[in-house]
Amino acid sequence: MSTTHRPPLDPVVAQQMLATAMTEAEAGLAEGGIPIGAALYSREGVLLGAGHNRRVQDDDASVHAETDAFRAAGRRRDYAECVMVTTLSPCWYCSGLIRQFNIGAVIIGEATNFSGGHEWLAELGVEVLVLDDPAPKALLASFIAEQPELWHEDIGL
């Protein structure tokens, strides 16, 4: 990954970025989908793209929140200077996206309901900040309790 030295992510700014991903997660739930949201930001805090898991809505297993946000951001040449913000620890598919495009940092709302590939990303030099925020944790826990079959289908368990 990138060897550029930068100051670590600011947890206060990270919390503000997470608010965008939470809005997306809530939109996904309101549409009848999985309540996971994401956003791609520049390191300076400029929103580049946002999205949510739309696997149910689009009948497309590849539209996870991170891929939706990534696609909304359009083509870039500076992924190492970008921050992927997601309400949930990224699955292996989305972790692979972060690795493939050399996204420099990941902000994770929570990793309790599911712990994906964020430790692997950290080992590869991606800056990872897990906020352990109660809002995305409660939103997804409620969804899992209400729709366990849909959750297990989405997460591949």
mmCIF file of N, CA, C and O in Angstrom, residues 34-36 55 88 113-114 140 143-144 147-157:
data_model
loop_
_atom_site.group_PDB
_atom_site.id
_atom_site.type_symbol
_atom_site.label_atom_id
_atom_site.label_comp_id
_atom_site.label_asym_id
_atom_site.label_seq_id
_atom_site.Cartn_x
_atom_site.Cartn_y
_atom_site.Cartn_z
ATOM 1 N N ILE A 34 -30.827 -4.366 3.007
ATOM 2 C CA ILE A 34 -29.928 -4.583 4.140
ATOM 3 C C ILE A 34 -29.427 -3.221 4.629
ATOM 4 O O ILE A 34 -28.924 -2.432 3.832
ATOM 5 N N PRO A 35 -29.519 -2.914 5.925
ATOM 6 C CA PRO A 35 -29.134 -1.587 6.407
ATOM 7 C C PRO A 35 -27.626 -1.420 6.623
ATOM 8 O O PRO A 35 -27.137 -1.325 7.752
ATOM 9 N N ILE A 36 -26.905 -1.379 5.529
ATOM 10 C CA ILE A 36 -25.465 -1.106 5.571
ATOM 11 C C ILE A 36 -25.213 0.037 4.602
ATOM 12 O O ILE A 36 -25.672 0.000 3.457
ATOM 13 N N ARG A 55 -28.517 -5.065 -2.718
ATOM 14 C CA ARG A 55 -28.622 -6.412 -3.272
ATOM 15 C C ARG A 55 -30.078 -6.814 -3.459
ATOM 16 O O ARG A 55 -30.449 -7.345 -4.499
ATOM 17 N N LEU A 88 -20.338 -0.996 8.684
ATOM 18 C CA LEU A 88 -19.994 -2.338 9.145
ATOM 19 C C LEU A 88 -18.635 -2.752 8.589
ATOM 20 O O LEU A 88 -18.300 -2.396 7.463
ATOM 21 N N ASN A 113 -21.405 -6.991 14.923
ATOM 22 C CA ASN A 113 -22.362 -7.852 14.230
ATOM 23 C C ASN A 113 -21.686 -8.705 13.163
ATOM 24 O O ASN A 113 -22.150 -9.794 12.855
ATOM 25 N N PHE A 114 -20.601 -8.201 12.612
ATOM 26 C CA PHE A 114 -19.829 -8.933 11.615
ATOM 27 C C PHE A 114 -18.434 -8.335 11.574
ATOM 28 O O PHE A 114 -18.276 -7.118 11.507
ATOM 29 N N LEU A 140 -28.210 -2.661 12.727
ATOM 30 C CA LEU A 140 -27.990 -3.959 12.084
ATOM 31 C C LEU A 140 -28.418 -5.109 12.989
ATOM 32 O O LEU A 140 -28.989 -6.089 12.512
ATOM 33 N N PHE A 143 -32.047 -5.552 12.592
ATOM 34 C CA PHE A 143 -32.351 -6.156 11.296
ATOM 35 C C PHE A 143 -32.070 -7.657 11.307
ATOM 36 O O PHE A 143 -32.877 -8.450 10.826
ATOM 37 N N ILE A 144 -30.926 -8.041 11.844
ATOM 38 C CA ILE A 144 -30.558 -9.464 11.895
ATOM 39 C C ILE A 144 -31.590 -10.255 12.705
ATOM 40 O O ILE A 144 -31.986 -11.353 12.308
ATOM 41 N N GLN A 147 -34.824 -10.362 10.448
ATOM 42 C CA GLN A 147 -34.726 -11.022 9.139
ATOM 43 C C GLN A 147 -33.455 -11.864 9.033
ATOM 44 O O GLN A 147 -32.610 -11.617 8.163
ATOM 45 N N PRO A 148 -33.309 -12.872 9.882
ATOM 46 C CA PRO A 148 -32.062 -13.648 9.887
ATOM 47 C C PRO A 148 -31.777 -14.359 8.561
ATOM 48 O O PRO A 148 -30.613 -14.451 8.167
ATOM 49 N N GLU A 149 -32.794 -14.847 7.873
ATOM 50 C CA GLU A 149 -32.556 -15.546 6.607
ATOM 51 C C GLU A 149 -31.967 -14.605 5.558
ATOM 52 O O GLU A 149 -31.026 -14.963 4.851
ATOM 53 N N LEU A 150 -32.528 -13.403 5.478
ATOM 54 C CA LEU A 150 -32.024 -12.422 4.513
ATOM 55 C C LEU A 150 -30.596 -12.003 4.867
ATOM 56 O O LEU A 150 -29.735 -11.898 3.994
ATOM 57 N N TRP A 151 -30.331 -11.805 6.152
ATOM 58 C CA TRP A 151 -28.970 -11.448 6.585
ATOM 59 C C TRP A 151 -27.983 -12.548 6.218
ATOM 60 O O TRP A 151 -26.938 -12.288 5.641
ATOM 61 N N HIS A 152 -28.308 -13.783 6.528
ATOM 62 C CA HIS A 152 -27.384 -14.890 6.260
ATOM 63 C C HIS A 152 -27.188 -15.088 4.765
ATOM 64 O O HIS A 152 -26.106 -15.469 4.328
ATOM 65 N N GLU A 153 -28.216 -14.829 3.985
ATOM 66 C CA GLU A 153 -28.058 -14.906 2.529
ATOM 67 C C GLU A 153 -27.098 -13.839 2.041
ATOM 68 O O GLU A 153 -26.220 -14.091 1.228
ATOM 69 N N ASP A 154 -27.220 -12.640 2.578
ATOM 70 C CA ASP A 154 -26.379 -11.538 2.138
ATOM 71 C C ASP A 154 -24.930 -11.724 2.544
ATOM 72 O O ASP A 154 -24.019 -11.457 1.784
ATOM 73 N N ILE A 155 -24.719 -12.181 3.751
ATOM 74 C CA ILE A 155 -23.354 -12.271 4.282
ATOM 75 C C ILE A 155 -22.687 -13.589 3.886
ATOM 76 O O ILE A 155 -21.495 -13.771 4.093
ATOM 77 N N GLY A 156 -23.450 -14.506 3.323
ATOM 78 C CA GLY A 156 -22.864 -15.740 2.830
ATOM 79 C C GLY A 156 -22.632 -16.793 3.882
ATOM 80 O O GLY A 156 -21.765 -17.643 3.728
ATOM 81 N N LEU A 157 -23.396 -16.774 4.954
ATOM 82 C CA LEU A 157 -23.244 -17.775 6.021
ATOM 83 C C LEU A 157 -24.184 -18.938 5.800
ATOM 84 O O LEU A 157 -25.192 -18.851 5.216
#
